[in-house]
CSV table of C-alpha atoms in Angstrom, one decimal:
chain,number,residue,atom,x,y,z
A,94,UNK,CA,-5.5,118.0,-43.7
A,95,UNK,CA,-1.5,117.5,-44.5
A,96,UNK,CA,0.9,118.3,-42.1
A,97,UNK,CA,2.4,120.7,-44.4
A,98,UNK,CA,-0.9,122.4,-45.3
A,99,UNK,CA,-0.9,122.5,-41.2
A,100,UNK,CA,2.1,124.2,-40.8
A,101,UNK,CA,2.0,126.3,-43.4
A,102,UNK,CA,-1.8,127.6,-42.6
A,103,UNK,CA,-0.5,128.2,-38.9
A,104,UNK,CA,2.7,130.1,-40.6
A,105,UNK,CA,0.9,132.0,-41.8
A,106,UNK,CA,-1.7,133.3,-39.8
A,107,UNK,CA,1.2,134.2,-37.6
A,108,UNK,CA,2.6,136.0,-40.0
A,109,UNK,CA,-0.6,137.9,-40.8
A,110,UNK,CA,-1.7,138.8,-37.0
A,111,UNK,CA,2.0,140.1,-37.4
A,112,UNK,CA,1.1,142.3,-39.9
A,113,UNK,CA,-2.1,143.4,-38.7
A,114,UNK,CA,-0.9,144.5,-35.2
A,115,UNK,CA,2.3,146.0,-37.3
A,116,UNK,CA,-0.5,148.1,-39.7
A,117,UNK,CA,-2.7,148.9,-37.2
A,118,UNK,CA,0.4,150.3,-34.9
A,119,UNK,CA,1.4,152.0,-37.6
A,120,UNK,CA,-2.1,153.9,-38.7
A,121,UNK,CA,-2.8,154.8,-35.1
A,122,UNK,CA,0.7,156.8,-34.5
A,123,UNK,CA,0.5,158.2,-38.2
A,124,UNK,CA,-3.4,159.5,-37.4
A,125,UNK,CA,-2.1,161.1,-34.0
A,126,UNK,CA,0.8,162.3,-35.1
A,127,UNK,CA,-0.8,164.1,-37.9
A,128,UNK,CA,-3.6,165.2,-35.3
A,129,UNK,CA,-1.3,166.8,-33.0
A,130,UNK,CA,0.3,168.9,-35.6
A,131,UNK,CA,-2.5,170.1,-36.7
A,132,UNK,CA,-3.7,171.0,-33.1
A,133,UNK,CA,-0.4,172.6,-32.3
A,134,UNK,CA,-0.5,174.8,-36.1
A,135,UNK,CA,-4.4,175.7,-34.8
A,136,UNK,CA,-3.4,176.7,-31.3
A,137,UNK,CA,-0.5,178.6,-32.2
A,138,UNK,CA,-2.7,180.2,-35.3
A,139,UNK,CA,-5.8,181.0,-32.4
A,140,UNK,CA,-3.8,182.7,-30.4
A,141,UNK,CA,-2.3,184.9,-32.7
A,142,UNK,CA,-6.0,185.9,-33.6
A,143,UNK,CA,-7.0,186.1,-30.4
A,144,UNK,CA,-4.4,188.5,-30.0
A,145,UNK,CA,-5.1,190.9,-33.1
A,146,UNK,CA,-8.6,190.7,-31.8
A,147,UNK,CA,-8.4,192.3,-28.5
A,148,UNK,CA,-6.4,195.0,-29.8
A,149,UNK,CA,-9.5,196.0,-32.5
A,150,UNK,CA,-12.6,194.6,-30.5
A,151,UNK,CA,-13.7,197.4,-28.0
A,152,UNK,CA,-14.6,196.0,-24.6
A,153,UNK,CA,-17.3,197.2,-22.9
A,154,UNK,CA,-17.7,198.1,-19.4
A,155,UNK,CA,-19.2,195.7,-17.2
A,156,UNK,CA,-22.4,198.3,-16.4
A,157,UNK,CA,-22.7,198.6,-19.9
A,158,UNK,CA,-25.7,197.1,-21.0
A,159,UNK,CA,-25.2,193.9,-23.6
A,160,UNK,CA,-25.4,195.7,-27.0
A,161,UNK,CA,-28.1,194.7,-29.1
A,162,UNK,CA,-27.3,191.3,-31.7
A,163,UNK,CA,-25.8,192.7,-34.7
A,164,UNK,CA,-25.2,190.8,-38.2
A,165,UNK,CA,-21.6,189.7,-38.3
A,166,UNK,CA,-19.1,192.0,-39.6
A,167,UNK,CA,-16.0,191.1,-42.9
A,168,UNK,CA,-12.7,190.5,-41.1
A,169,UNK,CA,-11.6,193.7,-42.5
A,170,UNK,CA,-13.5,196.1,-40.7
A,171,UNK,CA,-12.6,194.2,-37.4
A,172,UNK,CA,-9.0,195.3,-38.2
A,173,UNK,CA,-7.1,197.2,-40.3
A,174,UNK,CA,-3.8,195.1,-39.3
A,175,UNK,CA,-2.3,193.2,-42.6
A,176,UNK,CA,-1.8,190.1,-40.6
A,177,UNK,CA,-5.8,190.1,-39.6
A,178,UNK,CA,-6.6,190.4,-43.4
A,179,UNK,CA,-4.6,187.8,-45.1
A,180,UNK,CA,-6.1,185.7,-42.4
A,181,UNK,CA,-8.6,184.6,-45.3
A,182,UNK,CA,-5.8,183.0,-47.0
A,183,UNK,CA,-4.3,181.1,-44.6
A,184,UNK,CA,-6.8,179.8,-42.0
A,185,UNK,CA,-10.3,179.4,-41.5
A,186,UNK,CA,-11.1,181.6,-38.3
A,187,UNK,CA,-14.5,183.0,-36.7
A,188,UNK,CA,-14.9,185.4,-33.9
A,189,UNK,CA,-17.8,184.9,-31.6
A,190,UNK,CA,-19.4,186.0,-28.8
A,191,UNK,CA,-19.4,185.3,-25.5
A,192,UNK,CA,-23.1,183.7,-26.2
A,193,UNK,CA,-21.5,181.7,-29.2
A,194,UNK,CA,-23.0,183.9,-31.8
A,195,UNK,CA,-21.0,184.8,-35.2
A,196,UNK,CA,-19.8,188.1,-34.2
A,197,UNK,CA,-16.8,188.0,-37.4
A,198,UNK,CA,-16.2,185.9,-40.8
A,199,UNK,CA,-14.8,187.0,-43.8
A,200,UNK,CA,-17.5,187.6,-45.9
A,201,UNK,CA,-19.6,189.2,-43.1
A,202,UNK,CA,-22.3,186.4,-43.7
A,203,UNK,CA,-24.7,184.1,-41.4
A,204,UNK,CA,-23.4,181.1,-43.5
A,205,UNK,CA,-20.2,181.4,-42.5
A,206,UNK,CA,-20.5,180.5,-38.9
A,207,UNK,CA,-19.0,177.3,-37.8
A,208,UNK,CA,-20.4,174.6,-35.8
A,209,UNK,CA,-20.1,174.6,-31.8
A,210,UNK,CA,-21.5,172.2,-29.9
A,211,UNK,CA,-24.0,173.3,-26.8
A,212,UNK,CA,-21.0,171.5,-24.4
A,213,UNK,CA,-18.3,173.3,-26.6
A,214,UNK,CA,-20.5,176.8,-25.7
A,215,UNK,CA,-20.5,175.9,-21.9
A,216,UNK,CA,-17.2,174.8,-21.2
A,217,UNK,CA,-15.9,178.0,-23.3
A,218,UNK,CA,-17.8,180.1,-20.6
A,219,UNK,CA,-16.6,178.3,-17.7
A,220,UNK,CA,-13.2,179.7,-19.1
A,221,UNK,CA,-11.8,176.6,-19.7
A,222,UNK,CA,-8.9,175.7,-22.1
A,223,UNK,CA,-9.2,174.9,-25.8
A,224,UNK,CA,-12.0,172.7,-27.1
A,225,UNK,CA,-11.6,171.1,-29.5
A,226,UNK,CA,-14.2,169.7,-32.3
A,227,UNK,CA,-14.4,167.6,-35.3
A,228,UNK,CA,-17.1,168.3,-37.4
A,229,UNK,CA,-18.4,168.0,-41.1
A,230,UNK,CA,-19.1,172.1,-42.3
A,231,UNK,CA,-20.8,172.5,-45.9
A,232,UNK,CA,-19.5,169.0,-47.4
A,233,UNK,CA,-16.2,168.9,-45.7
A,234,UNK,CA,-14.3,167.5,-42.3
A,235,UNK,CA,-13.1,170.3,-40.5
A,236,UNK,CA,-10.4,170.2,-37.1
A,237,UNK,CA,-11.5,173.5,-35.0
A,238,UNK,CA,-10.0,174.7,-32.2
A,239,UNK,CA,-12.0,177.3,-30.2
A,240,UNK,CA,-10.3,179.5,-27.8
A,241,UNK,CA,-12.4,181.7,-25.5
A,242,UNK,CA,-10.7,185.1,-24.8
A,243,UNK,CA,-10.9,186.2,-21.1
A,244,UNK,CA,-9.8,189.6,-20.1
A,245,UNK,CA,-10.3,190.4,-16.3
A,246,UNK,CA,-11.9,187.3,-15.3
A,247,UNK,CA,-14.5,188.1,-17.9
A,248,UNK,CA,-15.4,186.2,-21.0
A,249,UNK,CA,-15.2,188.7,-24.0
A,250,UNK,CA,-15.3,186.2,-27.0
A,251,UNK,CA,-14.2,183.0,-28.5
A,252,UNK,CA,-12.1,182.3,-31.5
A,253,UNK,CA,-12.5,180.2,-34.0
A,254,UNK,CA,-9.3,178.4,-35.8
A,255,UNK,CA,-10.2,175.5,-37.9
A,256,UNK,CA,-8.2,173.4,-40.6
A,257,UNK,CA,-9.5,171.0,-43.3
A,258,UNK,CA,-9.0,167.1,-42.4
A,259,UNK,CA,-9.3,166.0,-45.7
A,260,UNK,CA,-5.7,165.6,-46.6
A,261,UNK,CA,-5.1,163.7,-43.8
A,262,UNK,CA,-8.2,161.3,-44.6
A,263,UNK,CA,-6.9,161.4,-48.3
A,264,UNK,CA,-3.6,160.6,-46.6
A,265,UNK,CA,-4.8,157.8,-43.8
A,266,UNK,CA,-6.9,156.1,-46.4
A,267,UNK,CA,-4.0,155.9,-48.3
A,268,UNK,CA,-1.7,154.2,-45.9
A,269,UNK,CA,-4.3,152.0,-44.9
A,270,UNK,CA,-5.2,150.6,-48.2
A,271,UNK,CA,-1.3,150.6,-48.9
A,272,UNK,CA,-0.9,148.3,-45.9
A,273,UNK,CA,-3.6,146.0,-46.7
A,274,UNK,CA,-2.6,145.4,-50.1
A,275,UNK,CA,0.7,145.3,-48.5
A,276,UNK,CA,-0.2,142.5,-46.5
A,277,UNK,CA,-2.0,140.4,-48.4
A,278,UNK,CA,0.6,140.4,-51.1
A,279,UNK,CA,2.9,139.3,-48.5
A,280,UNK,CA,0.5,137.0,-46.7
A,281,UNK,CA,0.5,134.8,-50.6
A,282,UNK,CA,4.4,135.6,-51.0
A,283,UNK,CA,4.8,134.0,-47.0
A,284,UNK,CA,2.2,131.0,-48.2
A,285,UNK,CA,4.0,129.5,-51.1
A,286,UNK,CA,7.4,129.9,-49.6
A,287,UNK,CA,5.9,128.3,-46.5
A,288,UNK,CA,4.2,125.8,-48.6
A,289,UNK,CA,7.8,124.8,-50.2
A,290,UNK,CA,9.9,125.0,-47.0
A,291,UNK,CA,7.2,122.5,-45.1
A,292,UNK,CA,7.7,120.2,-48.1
A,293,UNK,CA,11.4,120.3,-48.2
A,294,UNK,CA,11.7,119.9,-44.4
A,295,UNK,CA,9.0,117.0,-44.8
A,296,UNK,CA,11.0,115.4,-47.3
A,297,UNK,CA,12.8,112.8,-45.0
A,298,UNK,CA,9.7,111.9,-43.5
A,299,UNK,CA,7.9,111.1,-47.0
A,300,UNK,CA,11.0,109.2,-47.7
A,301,UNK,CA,10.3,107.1,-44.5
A,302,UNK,CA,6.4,106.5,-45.4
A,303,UNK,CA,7.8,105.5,-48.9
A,304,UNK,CA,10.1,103.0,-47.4
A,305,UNK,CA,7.7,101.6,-44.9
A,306,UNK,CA,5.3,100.8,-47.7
A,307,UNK,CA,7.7,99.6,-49.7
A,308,UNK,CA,9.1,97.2,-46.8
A,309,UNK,CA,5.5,96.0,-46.3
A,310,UNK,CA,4.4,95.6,-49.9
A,311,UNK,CA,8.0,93.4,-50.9
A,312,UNK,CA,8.8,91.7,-46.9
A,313,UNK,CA,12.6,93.6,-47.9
A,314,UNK,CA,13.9,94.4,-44.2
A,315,UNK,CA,17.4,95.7,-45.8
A,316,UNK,CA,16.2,98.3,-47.5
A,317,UNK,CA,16.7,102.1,-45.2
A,318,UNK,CA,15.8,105.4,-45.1
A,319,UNK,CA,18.4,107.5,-47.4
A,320,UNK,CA,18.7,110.8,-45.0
A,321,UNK,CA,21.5,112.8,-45.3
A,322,UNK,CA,20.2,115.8,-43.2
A,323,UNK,CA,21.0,117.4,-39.8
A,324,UNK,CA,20.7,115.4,-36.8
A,325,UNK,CA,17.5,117.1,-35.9
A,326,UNK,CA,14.3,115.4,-34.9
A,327,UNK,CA,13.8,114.1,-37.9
A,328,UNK,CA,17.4,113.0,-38.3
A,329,UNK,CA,16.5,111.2,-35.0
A,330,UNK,CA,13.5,109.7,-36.5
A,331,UNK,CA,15.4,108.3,-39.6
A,332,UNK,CA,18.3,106.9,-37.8
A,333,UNK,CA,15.7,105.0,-35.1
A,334,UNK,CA,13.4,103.8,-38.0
A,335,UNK,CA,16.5,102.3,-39.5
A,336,UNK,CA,18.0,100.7,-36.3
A,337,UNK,CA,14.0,99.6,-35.9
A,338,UNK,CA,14.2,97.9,-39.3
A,339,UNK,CA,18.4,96.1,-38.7
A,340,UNK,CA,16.4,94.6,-35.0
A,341,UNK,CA,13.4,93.5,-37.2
A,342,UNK,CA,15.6,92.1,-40.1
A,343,UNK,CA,18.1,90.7,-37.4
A,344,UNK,CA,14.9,88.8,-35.2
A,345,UNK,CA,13.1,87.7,-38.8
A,346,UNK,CA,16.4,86.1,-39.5
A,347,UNK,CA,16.9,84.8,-36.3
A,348,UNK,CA,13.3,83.2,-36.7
A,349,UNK,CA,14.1,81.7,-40.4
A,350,UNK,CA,17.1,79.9,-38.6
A,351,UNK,CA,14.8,78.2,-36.1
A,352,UNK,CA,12.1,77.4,-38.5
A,353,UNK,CA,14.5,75.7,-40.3
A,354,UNK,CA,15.7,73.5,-37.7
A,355,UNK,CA,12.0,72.5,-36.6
A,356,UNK,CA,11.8,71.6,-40.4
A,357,UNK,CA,15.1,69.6,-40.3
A,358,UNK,CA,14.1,68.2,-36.9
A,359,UNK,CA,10.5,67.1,-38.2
């Protein structure tokens, strides 16, 4: 392998660990950043449910006994508020129980209950803050923030906020595919550039192999490298290959005089 297919190899795997760190940088802070604001749209969105809720749900007393399980009821009918009915147009929001069951959905149905994981369930009734879950729901990648809803030290239900991730995939997939394509373009772009920098920069070196083979294929010691360049390294390399070649033209000629006086001597 060339030195100039060396250096430009190692250019440019620089270049594209470069760009890799500089994607992956960017995809992680685009994917939290998108994250958060959806968190803070969900938290800010579950409370004002939670809100609209205790004003509508009647709490029972704590000697009350637990009423019996009763199929869950349309949003409507929890409350009469406009703000609790054009809930269906904006979010996706459940009401539960404090045993996690579907106590509120829109259509009133089984089938719309959203997933909540048995760890979810317990830390909501330890009364802790908001869990949060992602989870696939009928074909599609929902964000859902539950909320449990304590009144008096006592756990009267959780709310359910959840917005669809798939934009943001959509969005992330995107940018990532962007990036790659991105990068190998530039990756081929950096290699051919590369490739014609390392020749021109290698240039004065050629020149001093050509001369080298042309001083041992003709015995010419006066012929030198032609460089023009920068006193650089290989300005350096030039100037002592042709001081080399004046020492070895200056001994050779030094050794033609004495083998001709040993000829005129014998």
């Amino acid at each position: 392998m060339s030195i100039r297919l060396r250096l430009t190899l190692l250019y440019s795997v620089i270049l594209a660990l470069t760009l890799l760190a500089f994607g992956a940088a960017l995809y992680t802070i685009q994917a939290r950043d998108t994250l958060n604001a959806l968190k803070r749209d969900l938290e800010a969105s579950s409370d004002g449910v939670a809100r609209l809720a205790l004003r509508s749900v009647q709490q029972p007393a704590p000697s009350e006994p637990p009423p019996e399980r009763q199929p869950p009821m349309p949003l409507e009918q929890l409350s009469g508020e406009q703000a609790f009915r054009d809930l269906r147009e904006r979010e996706i929001v459940r009401v539960l129980d404090a045993n996690g069951m579907l106590l509120t959905s829109p259509l009133g149905s089984e089938q719309d209950a959203l997933p909540l994981s048995a760890a979810g369930l317990q830390a909501l009734q330890d009364q802790r803050a908001v869990w949060w879950e992602t989870v696939w729901a009928n074909g599609e990648h929902l964000l859902i923030a539950n909320r449990p809803v304590v009144v008096d030290g006592r756990l009267l239900f959780i709310v359910q906020a959840a917005r669809p991730l798939t934009e943001r995939d959509r969005s992330l997939t995107t940018l990532a595919r962007t990036l790659v394509a991105a990068g190998v373009l530039t990756i081929l772009v950096a290699f051919a550039i590369g490739w014609g920098l390392a020749g021109i920069t290698l240039r004065p070196i050629h020149r001093i192999t050509q001369t080298a083979q042309a001083i041992g294929r003709e015995s010419d010691l006066a012929r030198r490298v032609d460089y023009a360049g920068p006193d650089d390294e290989i300005g350096q390399l030039a100037t002592t290959f042709n001081a080399m070649l004046s020492r070895l033209q200056e001994v050779y000629r030094q050794l033609s005089q004495a083998l001709n006086l040993q000829r005129q001597f014998v």
